Coordinates of C-alpha atoms in Angstrom, one line a residue:
M1 CA 0.0 0.0 0.0
I2 CA 1.3 3.4 -1.0
I3 CA 0.3 6.4 1.1
G4 CA 1.5 9.7 -0.2
W5 CA 1.7 13.2 -1.5
G6 CA -0.6 15.8 -0.1
A7 CA -3.3 17.8 -1.9
L8 CA -1.3 19.4 -4.7
Q9 CA -3.7 21.6 -6.5
A10 CA -5.5 24.7 -5.3
G11 CA -7.1 27.6 -7.1
N12 CA -7.7 31.4 -7.0
L13 CA -4.0 32.0 -6.5
S14 CA -4.1 35.8 -7.1
A15 CA -1.3 37.4 -5.0
Q16 CA -3.5 40.4 -4.3
E17 CA -6.3 38.2 -2.8
S18 CA -4.5 35.3 -1.3
P19 CA -4.9 35.0 2.5
F20 CA -1.4 33.5 2.6
D21 CA 0.0 36.9 1.5
R22 CA -2.1 38.9 4.0
Y23 CA -0.8 37.2 7.2
P24 CA 2.8 37.0 8.4
I25 CA 4.8 33.7 8.8
H26 CA 5.9 32.9 12.3
F27 CA 8.2 30.3 13.8
T28 CA 8.2 28.3 17.0
T29 CA 10.6 25.7 18.4
V30 CA 9.1 22.3 19.4
N31 CA 11.4 19.7 20.8
E32 CA 14.4 21.5 19.2
T33 CA 12.7 21.6 15.8
A34 CA 11.8 25.0 14.2
I35 CA 8.2 24.9 12.8
A36 CA 6.8 27.6 10.5
Y37 CA 3.2 28.5 10.9
Q38 CA 0.6 31.2 10.0
D39 CA -2.2 32.4 12.2
M40 CA -5.1 33.9 10.3
G41 CA -8.5 35.5 11.1
P42 CA -10.0 36.8 14.3
R43 CA -8.3 35.9 17.6
D44 CA -11.7 35.2 19.2
G45 CA -12.8 32.9 16.3
E46 CA -13.1 29.2 16.9
P47 CA -9.6 27.8 16.1
V48 CA -9.1 25.4 13.1
L49 CA -5.7 23.7 12.7
L50 CA -4.8 22.6 9.2
I51 CA -2.2 19.9 8.7
M52 CA -1.0 19.1 5.2
G53 CA 0.3 16.0 3.6
L54 CA 3.5 14.4 2.3
G55 CA 6.0 16.9 1.1
A56 CA 3.4 19.6 0.9
Q57 CA 3.4 23.1 2.4
M58 CA 0.6 25.0 4.1
L59 CA 0.1 26.7 0.7
H60 CA -1.3 23.5 -0.6
W61 CA -4.6 24.0 1.3
G62 CA -5.3 26.7 -1.3
D63 CA -7.0 30.0 -1.2
T64 CA -10.5 28.7 -1.7
L65 CA -10.6 26.5 1.4
V66 CA -8.7 28.9 3.7
Q67 CA -10.6 32.0 2.6
G68 CA -13.9 30.0 3.0
L69 CA -13.0 29.4 6.6
L70 CA -12.0 33.0 7.3
D71 CA -15.3 34.2 5.7
Q72 CA -17.1 32.1 8.3
G73 CA -15.2 33.8 11.2
Y74 CA -12.8 30.9 12.0
R75 CA -9.3 31.5 13.3
V76 CA -7.2 29.4 10.9
V77 CA -3.8 28.1 11.9
L78 CA -1.6 26.4 9.4
L79 CA 1.9 24.9 9.7
D80 CA 4.6 23.4 7.5
N81 CA 5.5 20.0 8.7
R82 CA 9.1 19.3 9.7
D83 CA 11.3 18.7 6.6
A84 CA 8.9 20.7 4.4
G85 CA 8.3 24.3 3.4
L86 CA 9.9 26.8 5.7
S87 CA 10.1 24.4 8.7
Q88 CA 13.4 22.9 9.8
K89 CA 15.1 20.4 7.5
F90 CA 17.0 17.3 8.7
Y91 CA 19.8 17.6 6.2
R92 CA 22.2 15.3 8.0
L93 CA 19.8 12.4 8.2
S94 CA 19.7 9.7 5.5
A95 CA 17.1 9.8 2.7
P96 CA 17.3 6.7 0.5
P97 CA 15.5 6.7 -2.8
V98 CA 11.7 6.2 -2.7
W99 CA 11.9 3.1 -4.9
W100 CA 14.4 1.4 -2.4
T101 CA 12.1 2.3 0.5
L102 CA 9.2 0.8 -1.3
V103 CA 11.0 -2.4 -2.2
R104 CA 12.1 -2.9 1.4
A105 CA 8.6 -2.3 2.7
K106 CA 7.2 -4.8 0.2
V107 CA 9.4 -7.6 1.6
G108 CA 8.6 -6.7 5.2
F109 CA 11.5 -4.4 6.1
T110 CA 10.0 -1.5 7.9
P111 CA 12.4 1.5 7.7
E112 CA 13.8 3.0 10.9
P113 CA 12.4 6.6 10.5
A114 CA 14.3 9.8 11.3
Y115 CA 11.1 10.8 13.2
T116 CA 7.6 9.5 13.6
L117 CA 4.0 10.7 13.0
E118 CA 3.9 11.1 16.8
D119 CA 6.7 13.6 16.6
M120 CA 4.9 15.5 13.9
A121 CA 1.7 15.5 15.9
A122 CA 3.7 17.0 18.8
D123 CA 5.0 19.7 16.4
A124 CA 1.3 20.6 15.7
I125 CA 0.5 20.7 19.4
G126 CA 3.5 23.0 19.9
V127 CA 2.1 25.5 17.4
L128 CA -1.2 25.5 19.4
D129 CA 0.9 26.0 22.6
A130 CA 2.8 28.9 21.0
L131 CA -0.6 30.6 20.3
H132 CA -2.1 29.7 23.7
I133 CA -4.9 27.8 22.0
R134 CA -6.4 25.3 24.3
H135 CA -8.3 23.3 21.7
A136 CA -9.2 23.4 18.0
H137 CA -10.9 21.7 15.2
I138 CA -8.1 19.5 13.8
V139 CA -8.1 18.9 10.0
G140 CA -5.5 16.8 8.2
A141 CA -5.2 15.9 4.5
S142 CA -3.4 12.7 3.3
M143 CA -0.4 12.2 5.6
G144 CA -1.7 15.2 7.5
G145 CA -4.9 13.2 8.1
M146 CA -2.7 10.5 9.7
I147 CA -0.9 13.0 11.8
A148 CA -4.4 14.4 12.8
Q149 CA -5.5 10.9 13.8
V150 CA -2.5 10.4 16.0
L151 CA -2.8 13.9 17.5
T152 CA -6.5 13.3 18.4
A153 CA -5.8 9.9 20.0
E154 CA -2.8 11.2 22.0
Y155 CA -4.1 14.7 22.9
P156 CA -7.9 14.4 23.0
Q157 CA -8.3 17.3 25.4
R158 CA -6.9 19.6 22.7
V159 CA -9.4 18.5 20.0
L160 CA -12.9 19.9 19.4
T161 CA -13.4 17.7 16.3
L162 CA -11.3 15.6 13.9
T163 CA -11.6 15.9 10.1
S164 CA -9.6 13.4 8.2
V165 CA -9.4 14.2 4.5
M166 CA -8.3 11.7 1.7
S167 CA -6.3 9.8 4.3
S168 CA -6.1 6.2 5.6
S169 CA -6.0 3.9 8.6
G170 CA -2.9 2.2 7.2
A171 CA -4.6 -1.2 7.3
P172 CA -2.8 -3.7 5.1
H173 CA -5.9 -5.1 3.3
L174 CA -6.8 -1.8 1.7
T175 CA -6.6 -1.2 -2.1
E176 CA -3.1 -0.2 -3.3
S177 CA -2.4 3.0 -5.2
K178 CA -2.6 3.0 -8.9
P179 CA 0.9 2.5 -10.5
E180 CA 0.8 5.9 -12.2
A181 CA 0.1 7.5 -8.8
V182 CA 3.2 5.7 -7.3
S183 CA 5.3 6.9 -10.2
A184 CA 4.1 10.5 -9.7
L185 CA 5.1 10.2 -6.0
T186 CA 8.7 9.4 -6.9
L187 CA 8.9 12.6 -9.0
G188 CA 8.3 14.7 -5.9
A189 CA 11.4 13.3 -4.2
K190 CA 13.8 14.1 -6.9
S191 CA 16.6 16.6 -6.2
G192 CA 19.1 18.6 -8.3
L193 CA 16.6 19.5 -11.0
S194 CA 16.4 22.8 -12.9
R195 CA 13.5 25.0 -12.1
E196 CA 11.7 24.1 -15.3
Q197 CA 12.2 20.4 -14.6
E198 CA 10.8 20.7 -11.1
L199 CA 7.9 22.8 -12.3
A200 CA 7.1 20.2 -15.0
N201 CA 7.2 17.4 -12.4
R202 CA 4.9 19.3 -10.0
V203 CA 2.3 19.9 -12.7
T204 CA 2.6 16.2 -13.7
I205 CA 2.0 15.1 -10.1
A206 CA -1.0 17.4 -9.8
R207 CA -2.5 16.1 -13.1
T208 CA -1.9 12.4 -12.2
I209 CA -3.3 12.3 -8.7
G210 CA -5.7 15.2 -9.0
S211 CA -9.4 15.3 -9.6
P212 CA -10.2 14.3 -13.2
E213 CA -13.2 16.6 -13.5
Y214 CA -11.6 19.7 -11.9
F215 CA -7.9 19.7 -12.8
A216 CA -6.7 23.0 -14.4
E217 CA -3.1 23.2 -15.6
E218 CA -2.8 26.9 -15.1
N219 CA -3.9 26.6 -11.4
A220 CA -1.4 23.8 -10.9
R221 CA 1.4 25.7 -12.5
Q222 CA 0.7 28.9 -10.4
L223 CA 0.7 26.9 -7.2
A224 CA 3.8 25.0 -8.2
E225 CA 5.6 28.3 -8.8
R226 CA 4.6 29.8 -5.5
V227 CA 5.7 26.6 -3.7
M228 CA 9.0 26.7 -5.4
N229 CA 9.6 30.3 -4.7
R230 CA 9.0 29.5 -1.0
G231 CA 11.3 26.6 -1.1
S232 CA 11.2 22.8 -1.9
Y233 CA 13.2 19.9 -0.5
G234 CA 13.1 16.5 -2.0
P235 CA 14.9 14.4 0.7
G236 CA 12.3 15.5 3.3
I237 CA 9.6 13.7 1.3
V238 CA 11.5 10.4 1.7
R239 CA 11.9 10.8 5.5
Q240 CA 8.2 11.7 5.9
F241 CA 7.3 8.7 3.8
Q242 CA 9.4 6.5 6.1
A243 CA 7.5 7.9 9.1
I244 CA 4.2 6.9 7.3
L245 CA 5.5 3.3 6.7
A246 CA 6.8 3.0 10.2
S247 CA 3.3 4.0 11.6
G248 CA 1.8 0.9 10.0
D249 CA -1.7 -0.1 10.8
R250 CA -3.5 2.5 13.0
S251 CA -6.8 0.6 13.3
H252 CA -6.5 0.1 17.0
L253 CA -5.6 3.7 17.6
L254 CA -8.6 4.9 15.6
G255 CA -10.8 2.8 17.8
T256 CA -9.7 4.9 20.8
I257 CA -10.7 8.2 19.4
D258 CA -13.6 9.8 21.4
V259 CA -14.3 13.1 19.8
P260 CA -16.7 13.9 16.9
A261 CA -15.0 12.8 13.7
L262 CA -15.7 13.5 10.0
V263 CA -13.9 11.5 7.2
I264 CA -14.0 13.0 3.7
H265 CA -12.7 11.1 0.7
G266 CA -12.8 11.4 -3.1
E267 CA -14.4 8.8 -5.1
S268 CA -11.7 9.2 -7.8
D269 CA -8.7 9.1 -5.6
P270 CA -5.9 7.2 -7.4
L271 CA -3.4 7.4 -4.5
L272 CA -5.6 6.4 -1.6
P273 CA -8.6 4.7 -3.2
P274 CA -12.0 5.3 -1.7
D275 CA -12.0 2.2 0.6
H276 CA -9.2 3.9 2.6
G277 CA -11.7 6.6 3.6
R278 CA -14.6 4.2 4.3
D279 CA -12.3 2.0 6.4
T280 CA -11.1 5.0 8.4
A281 CA -14.7 6.1 9.1
E282 CA -15.7 2.6 10.1
K283 CA -12.9 2.3 12.7
I284 CA -13.5 5.7 14.4
P285 CA -16.4 5.3 16.8
N286 CA -19.5 7.2 15.5
A287 CA -17.7 8.9 12.7
Q288 CA -19.4 10.5 9.7
F289 CA -18.3 9.6 6.2
V290 CA -18.7 11.9 3.2
A291 CA -17.7 10.7 -0.3
I292 CA -17.2 13.4 -2.9
P293 CA -17.8 12.4 -6.5
G294 CA -15.1 13.4 -8.9
M295 CA -12.6 14.2 -6.2
G296 CA -9.1 12.8 -6.6
H297 CA -6.2 13.4 -4.2
A298 CA -6.3 17.1 -4.5
L299 CA -8.1 20.3 -3.3
E300 CA -9.1 22.1 -6.5
P301 CA -11.4 25.1 -6.0
E302 CA -14.6 23.2 -6.6
V303 CA -13.5 20.3 -4.4
S304 CA -12.6 22.7 -1.7
R305 CA -16.1 24.2 -1.8
R306 CA -17.5 20.7 -1.4
V307 CA -15.1 20.0 1.5
L308 CA -16.3 23.2 3.2
A309 CA -19.9 22.2 2.6
A310 CA -19.3 19.0 4.6
M311 CA -17.1 20.5 7.3
L312 CA -19.0 23.6 8.3
P313 CA -22.3 22.0 9.2
F314 CA -20.5 19.1 10.9
W315 CA -18.6 21.6 13.2
A316 CA -21.8 23.5 13.9
E317 CA -23.8 20.4 14.8
S318 CA -20.9 19.0 16.8
Q319 CA -20.6 22.2 18.8
S320 CA -24.4 22.2 19.3
Q321 CA -24.3 18.7 20.6
S322 CA -21.4 19.5 22.9
A323 CA -23.3 22.4 24.4
L324 CA -26.3 20.1 25.0
H325 CA -24.0 17.6 26.6
D326 CA -22.6 20.2 28.9
T327 CA -26.0 21.4 30.1
A328 CA -27.6 18.0 30.5
D329 CA -26.0 16.1 33.3
E330 CA -28.3 13.1 32.8
M331 CA -27.1 12.5 29.3
A332 CA -25.3 9.2 28.9
P333 CA -21.7 9.2 27.6
G334 CA -21.6 9.1 23.8
E335 CA -25.2 10.4 23.2
G336 CA -25.6 13.0 20.6
R337 CA -22.7 11.7 18.4
L338 CA -23.0 11.8 14.6
Q339 CA -23.3 8.5 12.8
I340 CA -21.5 7.1 9.8
R341 CA -23.1 8.1 6.6
D342 CA -22.1 8.2 2.9
A343 CA -23.1 11.4 1.0
S344 CA -22.8 9.6 -2.3
Q345 CA -25.8 7.4 -1.5

């Protein structure tokens, strides 16, 4: 099973309008690791923490989704995971080729990672600590969804709700990635390329794993250029991938999650096929599941609008249920939780 690259396509990338350009970048140190983050929106808004996927930067959430949250009055906090974007790189640590890591994993040799998903979850908690945020809605995409799962299980008191987007439980029986998606994954880890070569690779990745109905090459190219201007680092992708492989099957961990949870997955995802999302929702007690037709492994503008249309009512209902729970002492534990459903049915 291949688990990989974060959402690589976003839209509405006008520099004049982008929320990423309106708010400054900050840094905090968590366990001797420098983490870059942005803090957007009103300080008294409900906090939302967005965690991106493999090799991706906070920019990959895209203007459509981030601005949509800001328009609803949320306080939006984003970070670059370690070894990506503007966060600290682990230059001195080994980063074998992706193909070699995959071959060893196929024959049962789990790599010894430079760091773990647990370390990355602690990085995210450190950002909340730096901002004195006690709890937040936690949203993760792809590898970021795995980090969000770990964070929720290990720090439940910091979590209002969990939203896992185009992610996986890591269970071994799930459908493997399409071969072309795996090939695209290896492109992202290449180093020493010219700017034009890297740009072409990034557009190819976005086209290959993106949403067939919504891919737009100009949007993908604009985002790739912004990401490259900010900085890219191939070896970090390999080390993050090793952390995913070392995490293995998180099915038992998902069963311990005791906060309202929403699982969103694309019906056209070539990297993590739809059963990864369904399985994740089935293993989190009382989770909701929303399948989005035409969505691949990406957050194009139209896909982002559909993700928002699923998240916003879920958060509102969850908070309403929480308020009812707080004011009804006789309510039994677990009442008021949302049930698993499939929006495609």
